[in-house]
N, CA, C and O atoms as a GROMACS GRO file, in nm:
protein
  456
    1MET      N    1   2.011   1.796   0.604
    1MET     CA    2   1.955   1.672   0.545
    1MET      C    3   1.841   1.711   0.452
    1MET      O    4   1.755   1.792   0.486
    2LYS      N    5   1.844   1.650   0.333
    2LYS     CA    6   1.736   1.679   0.240
    2LYS      C    7   1.614   1.594   0.268
    2LYS      O    8   1.621   1.498   0.345
    3ASP      N    9   1.502   1.628   0.206
    3ASP     CA   10   1.377   1.557   0.229
    3ASP      C   11   1.385   1.418   0.168
    3ASP      O   12   1.436   1.401   0.057
    4ILE      N   13   1.337   1.320   0.239
    4ILE     CA   14   1.326   1.182   0.193
    4ILE      C   15   1.178   1.147   0.205
    4ILE      O   16   1.130   1.121   0.315
    5LEU      N   17   1.109   1.144   0.095
    5LEU     CA   18   0.964   1.121   0.094
    5LEU      C   19   0.933   0.969   0.083
    5LEU      O   20   0.992   0.897   0.003
    6LYS      N   21   0.840   0.926   0.164
    6LYS     CA   22   0.798   0.785   0.171
    6LYS      C   23   0.648   0.774   0.169
    6LYS      O   24   0.577   0.864   0.214
    7THR      N   25   0.599   0.663   0.117
    7THR     CA   26   0.455   0.633   0.120
    7THR      C   27   0.444   0.483   0.154
    7THR      O   28   0.508   0.399   0.091
    8HIS      N   29   0.364   0.452   0.253
    8HIS     CA   30   0.342   0.312   0.292
    8HIS      C   31   0.194   0.292   0.330
    8HIS      O   32   0.125   0.385   0.373
    9VAL      N   33   0.152   0.171   0.313
    9VAL     CA   34   0.017   0.129   0.352
    9VAL      C   35   0.024   0.048   0.478
    9VAL      O   36   0.097  -0.051   0.484
   10PHE      N   37  -0.049   0.089   0.579
   10PHE     CA   38  -0.058   0.018   0.705
   10PHE      C   39  -0.189  -0.060   0.709
   10PHE      O   40  -0.297  -0.002   0.705
   11LYS      N   41  -0.178  -0.192   0.716
   11LYS     CA   42  -0.299  -0.274   0.728
   11LYS      C   43  -0.330  -0.294   0.877
   11LYS      O   44  -0.243  -0.329   0.957
   12VAL      N   45  -0.455  -0.272   0.911
   12VAL     CA   46  -0.497  -0.276   1.049
   12VAL      C   47  -0.572  -0.409   1.080
   12VAL      O   48  -0.669  -0.444   1.014
   13ARG      N   49  -0.523  -0.479   1.180
   13ARG     CA   50  -0.581  -0.608   1.219
   13ARG      C   51  -0.709  -0.592   1.293
   13ARG      O   52  -0.810  -0.655   1.262
   14SER      N   53  -0.705  -0.505   1.394
   14SER     CA   54  -0.828  -0.487   1.479
   14SER      C   55  -0.833  -0.342   1.526
   14SER      O   56  -0.731  -0.274   1.540
   15LEU      N   57  -0.953  -0.299   1.551
   15LEU     CA   58  -0.983  -0.164   1.598
   15LEU      C   59  -1.045  -0.174   1.736
   15LEU      O   60  -1.130  -0.260   1.761
   16THR      N   61  -1.001  -0.087   1.828
   16THR     CA   62  -1.064  -0.086   1.959
   16THR      C   63  -1.202  -0.022   1.960
   16THR      O   64  -1.288  -0.057   2.041
   17LYS      N   65  -1.221   0.074   1.868
   17LYS     CA   66  -1.351   0.142   1.852
   17LYS      C   67  -1.382   0.153   1.703
   17LYS      O   68  -1.291   0.155   1.620
   18PRO      N   69  -1.510   0.160   1.669
   18PRO     CA   70  -1.548   0.172   1.528
   18PRO      C   71  -1.489   0.295   1.457
   18PRO      O   72  -1.462   0.290   1.337
   19ASP      N   73  -1.470   0.403   1.530
   19ASP     CA   74  -1.420   0.525   1.467
   19ASP      C   75  -1.266   0.539   1.479
   19ASP      O   76  -1.211   0.645   1.450
   20SER      N   77  -1.200   0.434   1.522
   20SER     CA   78  -1.054   0.439   1.540
   20SER      C   79  -0.977   0.471   1.413
   20SER      O   80  -0.877   0.542   1.417
   21LEU      N   81  -1.024   0.418   1.301
   21LEU     CA   82  -0.955   0.438   1.173
   21LEU      C   83  -0.962   0.585   1.130
   21LEU      O   84  -0.863   0.641   1.085
   22SER      N   85  -1.079   0.646   1.144
   22SER     CA   86  -1.091   0.787   1.106
   22SER      C   87  -1.019   0.874   1.204
   22SER      O   88  -0.964   0.976   1.164
   23LYS      N   89  -1.017   0.839   1.331
   23LYS     CA   90  -0.941   0.914   1.431
   23LYS      C   91  -0.792   0.904   1.402
   23LYS      O   92  -0.720   1.004   1.415
   24ALA      N   93  -0.744   0.785   1.363
   24ALA     CA   94  -0.606   0.766   1.326
   24ALA      C   95  -0.568   0.850   1.207
   24ALA      O   96  -0.460   0.910   1.202
   25GLU      N   97  -0.660   0.855   1.108
   25GLU     CA   98  -0.634   0.937   0.989
   25GLU      C   99  -0.615   1.081   1.023
   25GLU      O  100  -0.521   1.144   0.973
   26SER      N  101  -0.700   1.136   1.106
   26SER     CA  102  -0.688   1.278   1.141
   26SER      C  103  -0.567   1.305   1.232
   26SER      O  104  -0.500   1.407   1.217
   27THR      N  105  -0.539   1.214   1.326
   27THR     CA  106  -0.427   1.232   1.415
   27THR      C  107  -0.292   1.220   1.342
   27THR      O  108  -0.204   1.304   1.361
   28LEU      N  109  -0.278   1.118   1.260
   28LEU     CA  110  -0.154   1.104   1.183
   28LEU      C  111  -0.137   1.222   1.091
   28LEU      O  112  -0.026   1.273   1.075
   29GLY      N  113  -0.246   1.268   1.030
   29GLY     CA  114  -0.237   1.384   0.939
   29GLY      C  115  -0.191   1.511   1.002
   29GLY      O  116  -0.143   1.601   0.933
   30SER      N  117  -0.204   1.522   1.135
   30SER     CA  118  -0.159   1.640   1.204
   30SER      C  119  -0.015   1.633   1.255
   30SER      O  120   0.036   1.730   1.310
   31LEU      N  121   0.048   1.520   1.238
   31LEU     CA  122   0.188   1.505   1.283
   31LEU      C  123   0.287   1.578   1.190
   31LEU      O  124   0.267   1.584   1.068
   32LEU      N  125   0.393   1.631   1.250
   32LEU     CA  126   0.498   1.699   1.175
   32LEU      C  127   0.563   1.594   1.084
   32LEU      O  128   0.605   1.488   1.130
   33GLY      N  129   0.569   1.624   0.958
   33GLY     CA  130   0.634   1.536   0.860
   33GLY      C  131   0.538   1.449   0.784
   33GLY      O  132   0.577   1.394   0.681
   34VAL      N  133   0.414   1.434   0.830
   34VAL     CA  134   0.315   1.358   0.757
   34VAL      C  135   0.247   1.450   0.655
   34VAL      O  136   0.189   1.552   0.691
   35MET      N  137   0.256   1.414   0.530
   35MET     CA  138   0.201   1.501   0.426
   35MET      C  139   0.059   1.462   0.385
   35MET      O  140  -0.022   1.550   0.354
   36GLN      N  141   0.027   1.333   0.385
   36GLN     CA  142  -0.106   1.291   0.342
   36GLN      C  143  -0.140   1.158   0.404
   36GLN      O  144  -0.056   1.069   0.414
   37VAL      N  145  -0.268   1.146   0.446
   37VAL     CA  146  -0.318   1.021   0.505
   37VAL      C  147  -0.455   0.996   0.442
   37VAL      O  148  -0.539   1.086   0.432
   38SER      N  149  -0.475   0.872   0.400
   38SER     CA  150  -0.608   0.835   0.353
   38SER      C  151  -0.642   0.696   0.406
   38SER      O  152  -0.557   0.607   0.403
   39SER      N  153  -0.764   0.678   0.453
   39SER     CA  154  -0.804   0.551   0.511
   39SER      C  155  -0.904   0.482   0.417
   39SER      O  156  -0.976   0.546   0.340
   40ASN      N  157  -0.906   0.348   0.427
   40ASN     CA  158  -1.001   0.268   0.354
   40ASN      C  159  -1.063   0.171   0.453
   40ASN      O  160  -1.001   0.073   0.494
   41ALA      N  161  -1.186   0.202   0.492
   41ALA     CA  162  -1.252   0.120   0.596
   41ALA      C  163  -1.280  -0.020   0.545
   41ALA      O  164  -1.279  -0.114   0.624
   42GLY      N  165  -1.304  -0.037   0.416
   42GLY     CA  166  -1.331  -0.172   0.358
   42GLY      C  167  -1.217  -0.265   0.372
   42GLY      O  168  -1.236  -0.381   0.407
   43SER      N  169  -1.095  -0.218   0.345
   43SER     CA  170  -0.973  -0.302   0.356
   43SER      C  171  -0.904  -0.280   0.489
   43SER      O  172  -0.800  -0.342   0.513
   44ARG      N  173  -0.957  -0.195   0.578
   44ARG     CA  174  -0.898  -0.160   0.703
   44ARG      C  175  -0.749  -0.127   0.687
   44ARG      O  176  -0.661  -0.194   0.742
   45SER      N  177  -0.726  -0.022   0.610
   45SER     CA  178  -0.586   0.022   0.585
   45SER      C  179  -0.577   0.171   0.584
   45SER      O  180  -0.676   0.242   0.564
   46LEU      N  181  -0.455   0.219   0.607
   46LEU     CA  182  -0.422   0.362   0.601
   46LEU      C  183  -0.305   0.378   0.507
   46LEU      O  184  -0.204   0.308   0.522
   47ARG      N  185  -0.316   0.466   0.411
   47ARG     CA  186  -0.204   0.501   0.322
   47ARG      C  187  -0.145   0.634   0.370
   47ARG      O  188  -0.213   0.736   0.373
   48VAL      N  189  -0.016   0.630   0.408
   48VAL     CA  190   0.048   0.746   0.470
   48VAL      C  191   0.168   0.787   0.386
   48VAL      O  192   0.254   0.705   0.355
   49SER      N  193   0.171   0.914   0.351
   49SER     CA  194   0.288   0.974   0.286
   49SER      C  195   0.356   1.064   0.388
   49SER      O  196   0.293   1.148   0.452
   50TYR      N  197   0.487   1.045   0.404
   50TYR     CA  198   0.557   1.121   0.507
   50TYR      C  199   0.698   1.154   0.465
   50TYR      O  200   0.751   1.100   0.367
   51ASN      N  201   0.760   1.246   0.542
   51ASN     CA  202   0.895   1.286   0.517
   51ASN      C  203   0.984   1.220   0.627
   51ASN      O  204   0.968   1.247   0.746
   52LEU      N  205   1.075   1.137   0.582
   52LEU     CA  206   1.160   1.063   0.674
   52LEU      C  207   1.251   1.154   0.757
   52LEU      O  208   1.305   1.111   0.859
   53LYS      N  209   1.266   1.276   0.714
   53LYS     CA  210   1.342   1.378   0.788
   53LYS      C  211   1.280   1.406   0.927
   53LYS      O  212   1.349   1.445   1.021
   54PHE      N  213   1.148   1.383   0.935
   54PHE     CA  214   1.075   1.418   1.060
   54PHE      C  215   1.012   1.299   1.130
   54PHE      O  216   1.000   1.301   1.253
   55VAL      N  217   0.973   1.196   1.058
   55VAL     CA  218   0.900   1.082   1.115
   55VAL      C  219   0.942   0.952   1.049
   55VAL      O  220   0.982   0.953   0.932
   56THR      N  221   0.935   0.841   1.121
   56THR     CA  222   0.974   0.712   1.067
   56THR      C  223   0.854   0.615   1.063
   56THR      O  224   0.750   0.638   1.126
   57TYR      N  225   0.872   0.511   0.988
   57TYR     CA  226   0.768   0.405   0.982
   57TYR      C  227   0.743   0.347   1.125
   57TYR      O  228   0.629   0.324   1.164
   58ALA      N  229   0.847   0.325   1.199
   58ALA     CA  230   0.835   0.268   1.334
   58ALA      C  231   0.756   0.364   1.426
   58ALA      O  232   0.672   0.319   1.504
   59SER      N  233   0.780   0.495   1.415
   59SER     CA  234   0.707   0.587   1.504
   59SER      C  235   0.560   0.598   1.459
   59SER      O  236   0.472   0.618   1.542
   60LEU      N  237   0.533   0.586   1.330
   60LEU     CA  238   0.396   0.585   1.284
   60LEU      C  239   0.321   0.460   1.329
   60LEU      O  240   0.203   0.465   1.364
   61THR      N  241   0.392   0.346   1.329
   61THR     CA  242   0.332   0.220   1.374
   61THR      C  243   0.299   0.228   1.524
   61THR      O  244   0.192   0.184   1.567
   62LYS      N  245   0.392   0.283   1.602
   62LYS     CA  246   0.368   0.304   1.745
   62LYS      C  247   0.250   0.394   1.771
   62LYS      O  248   0.170   0.367   1.861
   63LYS      N  249   0.238   0.500   1.695
   63LYS     CA  250   0.127   0.597   1.710
   63LYS      C  251  -0.004   0.530   1.677
   63LYS      O  252  -0.104   0.554   1.744
   64LEU      N  253  -0.006   0.446   1.574
   64LEU     CA  254  -0.126   0.369   1.541
   64LEU      C  255  -0.172   0.280   1.657
   64LEU      O  256  -0.290   0.273   1.691
   65ARG      N  257  -0.076   0.213   1.715
   65ARG     CA  258  -0.109   0.126   1.833
   65ARG      C  259  -0.165   0.208   1.946
   65ARG      O  260  -0.263   0.169   2.011
   66ASP      N  261  -0.102   0.323   1.971
   66ASP     CA  262  -0.149   0.412   2.078
   66ASP      C  263  -0.293   0.460   2.053
   66ASP      O  264  -0.368   0.484   2.148
   67LEU      N  265  -0.329   0.472   1.928
   67LEU     CA  266  -0.467   0.516   1.892
   67LEU      C  267  -0.569   0.401   1.886
   67LEU      O  268  -0.687   0.424   1.860
   68GLY      N  269  -0.524   0.279   1.910
   68GLY     CA  270  -0.616   0.165   1.909
   68GLY      C  271  -0.631   0.100   1.773
   68GLY      O  272  -0.725   0.024   1.752
   69CYS      N  273  -0.544   0.126   1.682
   69CYS     CA  274  -0.542   0.061   1.550
   69CYS      C  275  -0.422  -0.030   1.546
   69CYS      O  276  -0.310   0.016   1.523
   70TYR      N  277  -0.443  -0.159   1.569
   70TYR     CA  278  -0.335  -0.253   1.576
   70TYR      C  279  -0.300  -0.310   1.440
   70TYR      O  280  -0.383  -0.374   1.376
   71PRO      N  281  -0.175  -0.285   1.394
   71PRO     CA  282  -0.134  -0.334   1.263
   71PRO      C  283  -0.139  -0.488   1.253
   71PRO      O  284  -0.128  -0.558   1.354
   72VAL      N  285  -0.156  -0.538   1.134
   72VAL     CA  286  -0.154  -0.682   1.109
   72VAL      C  287  -0.019  -0.738   1.152
   72VAL      O  288   0.084  -0.679   1.120
   73GLU      N  289  -0.019  -0.850   1.221
   73GLU     CA  290   0.104  -0.913   1.267
   73GLU      C  291   0.112  -1.055   1.213
   73GLU      O  292   0.042  -1.145   1.261
   74ASN      N  293   0.196  -1.075   1.117
   74ASN     CA  294   0.226  -1.209   1.068
   74ASN      C  295   0.370  -1.207   1.016
   74ASN      O  296   0.435  -1.103   1.020
   75VAL      N  297   0.420  -1.321   0.968
   75VAL     CA  298   0.558  -1.330   0.929
   75VAL      C  299   0.591  -1.231   0.817
   75VAL      O  300   0.694  -1.163   0.822
   76LEU      N  301   0.508  -1.222   0.720
   76LEU     CA  302   0.532  -1.132   0.603
   76LEU      C  303   0.533  -0.987   0.650
   76LEU      O  304   0.622  -0.912   0.610
   77GLU      N  305   0.440  -0.944   0.731
   77GLU     CA  306   0.437  -0.808   0.781
   77GLU      C  307   0.558  -0.778   0.870
   77GLU      O  308   0.611  -0.667   0.868
   78SER      N  309   0.599  -0.879   0.948
   78SER     CA  310   0.715  -0.860   1.032
   78SER      C  311   0.841  -0.837   0.946
   78SER      O  312   0.920  -0.748   0.976
   79LEU      N  313   0.859  -0.916   0.843
   79LEU     CA  314   0.973  -0.898   0.751
   79LEU      C  315   0.968  -0.761   0.684
   79LEU      O  316   1.070  -0.692   0.672
   80LYS      N  317   0.847  -0.723   0.641
   80LYS     CA  318   0.831  -0.594   0.575
   80LYS      C  319   0.867  -0.480   0.670
   80LYS      O  320   0.937  -0.387   0.631
   81THR      N  321   0.820  -0.488   0.792
   81THR     CA  322   0.851  -0.382   0.890
   81THR      C  323   1.002  -0.372   0.919
   81THR      O  324   1.058  -0.263   0.927
   82ARG      N  325   1.064  -0.487   0.932
   82ARG     CA  326   1.210  -0.487   0.958
   82ARG      C  327   1.288  -0.431   0.838
   82ARG      O  328   1.383  -0.354   0.856
   83PHE      N  329   1.247  -0.470   0.716
   83PHE     CA  330   1.314  -0.422   0.597
   83PHE      C  331   1.297  -0.269   0.585
   83PHE      O  332   1.392  -0.197   0.556
   84ILE      N  333   1.176  -0.222   0.608
   84ILE     CA  334   1.153  -0.078   0.601
   84ILE      C  335   1.236  -0.001   0.703
   84ILE      O  336   1.296   0.102   0.671
   85SER      N  337   1.238  -0.050   0.828
   85SER     CA  338   1.316   0.013   0.932
   85SER      C  339   1.464   0.015   0.901
   85SER      O  340   1.531   0.115   0.925
   86PHE      N  341   1.515  -0.098   0.848
   86PHE     CA  342   1.655  -0.108   0.808
   86PHE      C  343   1.687  -0.007   0.698
   86PHE      O  344   1.787   0.065   0.706
   87THR      N  345   1.603  -0.002   0.600
   87THR     CA  346   1.622   0.090   0.485
   87THR      C  347   1.618   0.235   0.531
   87THR      O  348   1.703   0.314   0.491
   88GLU      N  349   1.521   0.270   0.615
   88GLU     CA  350   1.511   0.405   0.663
   88GLU      C  351   1.634   0.446   0.745
   88GLU      O  352   1.686   0.557   0.731
   89LYS      N  353   1.678   0.356   0.830
   89LYS     CA  354   1.794   0.386   0.912
   89LYS      C  355   1.915   0.412   0.823
   89LYS      O  356   1.990   0.506   0.851
   90ASN      N  357   1.937   0.334   0.719
   90ASN     CA  358   2.046   0.352   0.627
   90ASN      C  359   2.031   0.481   0.546
   90ASN      O  360   2.130   0.548   0.519
   91GLU      N  361   1.910   0.515   0.507
   91GLU     CA  362   1.892   0.642   0.435
   91GLU      C  363   1.921   0.760   0.520
   91GLU      O  364   1.979   0.858   0.473
   92ILE      N  365   1.882   0.755   0.647
   92ILE     CA  366   1.910   0.867   0.738
   92ILE      C  367   2.062   0.876   0.762
   92ILE      O  368   2.117   0.986   0.762
   93GLN      N  369   2.127   0.766   0.783
   93GLN     CA  370   2.270   0.767   0.806
   93GLN      C  371   2.346   0.815   0.683
   93GLN      O  372   2.444   0.888   0.698
   94SER      N  373   2.306   0.779   0.564
   94SER     CA  374   2.377   0.823   0.444
   94SER      C  375   2.356   0.971   0.419
   94SER      O  376   2.442   1.036   0.359
   95GLN      N  377   2.244   1.026   0.462
   95GLN     CA  378   2.223   1.171   0.451
   95GLN      C  379   2.301   1.246   0.553
   95GLN      O  380   2.342   1.360   0.528
   96ALA      N  381   2.324   1.186   0.670
   96ALA     CA  382   2.390   1.257   0.780
   96ALA      C  383   2.542   1.258   0.766
   96ALA      O  384   2.607   1.345   0.823
   97SER      N  385   2.599   1.166   0.694
   97SER     CA  386   2.744   1.157   0.682
   97SER      C  387   2.790   1.170   0.537
   97SER      O  388   2.807   1.069   0.468
   98PRO      N  389   2.811   1.293   0.489
   98PRO     CA  390   2.850   1.312   0.350
   98PRO      C  391   2.990   1.261   0.320
   98PRO      O  392   3.025   1.252   0.202
   99ALA      N  393   3.071   1.229   0.417
   99ALA     CA  394   3.208   1.177   0.395
   99ALA      C  395   3.203   1.039   0.333
   99ALA      O  396   3.300   0.998   0.270
  100ARG      N  397   3.094   0.968   0.347
  100ARG     CA  398   3.084   0.833   0.287
  100ARG      C  399   3.049   0.836   0.138
  100ARG      O  400   3.058   0.734   0.071
  101ARG      N  401   3.012   0.947   0.089
  101ARG     CA  402   2.971   0.957  -0.054
  101ARG      C  403   3.094   0.949  -0.143
  101ARG      O  404   3.207   0.970  -0.100
  102LEU      N  405   3.068   0.917  -0.268
  102LEU     CA  406   3.177   0.906  -0.367
  102LEU      C  407   3.240   1.047  -0.385
  102LEU      O  408   3.170   1.149  -0.386
  103THR      N  409   3.373   1.048  -0.398
  103THR     CA  410   3.437   1.176  -0.419
  103THR      C  411   3.457   1.203  -0.569
  103THR      O  412   3.493   1.314  -0.608
  104ARG      N  413   3.435   1.105  -0.649
  104ARG     CA  414   3.445   1.126  -0.795
  104ARG      C  415   3.304   1.141  -0.851
  104ARG      O  416   3.208   1.091  -0.794
  105PRO      N  417   3.293   1.211  -0.964
  105PRO     CA  418   3.162   1.230  -1.023
  105PRO      C  419   3.108   1.094  -1.073
  105PRO      O  420   3.185   1.006  -1.114
  106PRO      N  421   2.974   1.078  -1.069
  106PRO     CA  422   2.916   0.949  -1.117
  106PRO      C  423   2.950   0.928  -1.264
  106PRO      O  424   2.949   1.022  -1.344
  107GLY      N  425   2.980   0.803  -1.297
  107GLY     CA  426   3.008   0.770  -1.435
  107GLY      C  427   3.156   0.783  -1.470
  107GLY      O  428   3.196   0.737  -1.577
  108GLN      N  429   3.235   0.844  -1.388
  108GLN     CA  430   3.377   0.858  -1.414
  108GLN      C  431   3.446   0.725  -1.378
  108GLN      O  432   3.420   0.669  -1.272
  109ALA      N  433   3.532   0.676  -1.465
  109ALA     CA  434   3.602   0.551  -1.443
  109ALA      C  435   3.702   0.564  -1.326
  109ALA      O  436   3.760   0.670  -1.304
  110VAL      N  437   3.718   0.456  -1.255
  110VAL     CA  438   3.816   0.452  -1.146
  110VAL      C  439   3.949   0.414  -1.210
  110VAL      O  440   3.956   0.318  -1.287
  111LYS      N  441   4.055   0.491  -1.175
  111LYS     CA  442   4.188   0.464  -1.228
  111LYS      C  443   4.250   0.350  -1.152
  111LYS      O  444   4.240   0.341  -1.029
  112ASN      N  445   4.315   0.260  -1.227
  112ASN     CA  446   4.378   0.144  -1.168
  112ASN      C  447   4.525   0.181  -1.147
  112ASN      O  448   4.599   0.193  -1.245
  113HIS      N  449   4.570   0.198  -1.022
  113HIS     CA  450   4.703   0.234  -0.985
  113HIS      C  451   4.784   0.104  -0.954
  113HIS      O  452   4.758   0.035  -0.855
  114ARG      N  453   4.883   0.074  -1.042
  114ARG     CA  454   4.967  -0.044  -1.015
  114ARG      C  455   5.108  -0.007  -1.013
  114ARG      O  456   5.194  -0.092  -0.993
   0.00000   0.00000   0.00000
């Protein structure tokens, strides 16, 4: 499977401790597949770049909760999370099953057999 690079911003609703955001930044940064993490205390958010080959949006969200950084929960964020999870699942599946790919070169016309 080839690398699938992603970047997402996680908005944090509440922190259990004042240093939770910086702790989350360093902990997420040490995970396999996470390439870059930056936090913004003013907007209470984390920008995370990661490789979908090793880690998913859902696993990062779970790790944030475990660290005491609870993501914003509203209808829009819920839809966003579900869409990202759906997209990532499909990207992983399409990489894992090469038989589903087109057998003809891109741009080549499909012949109409009648």
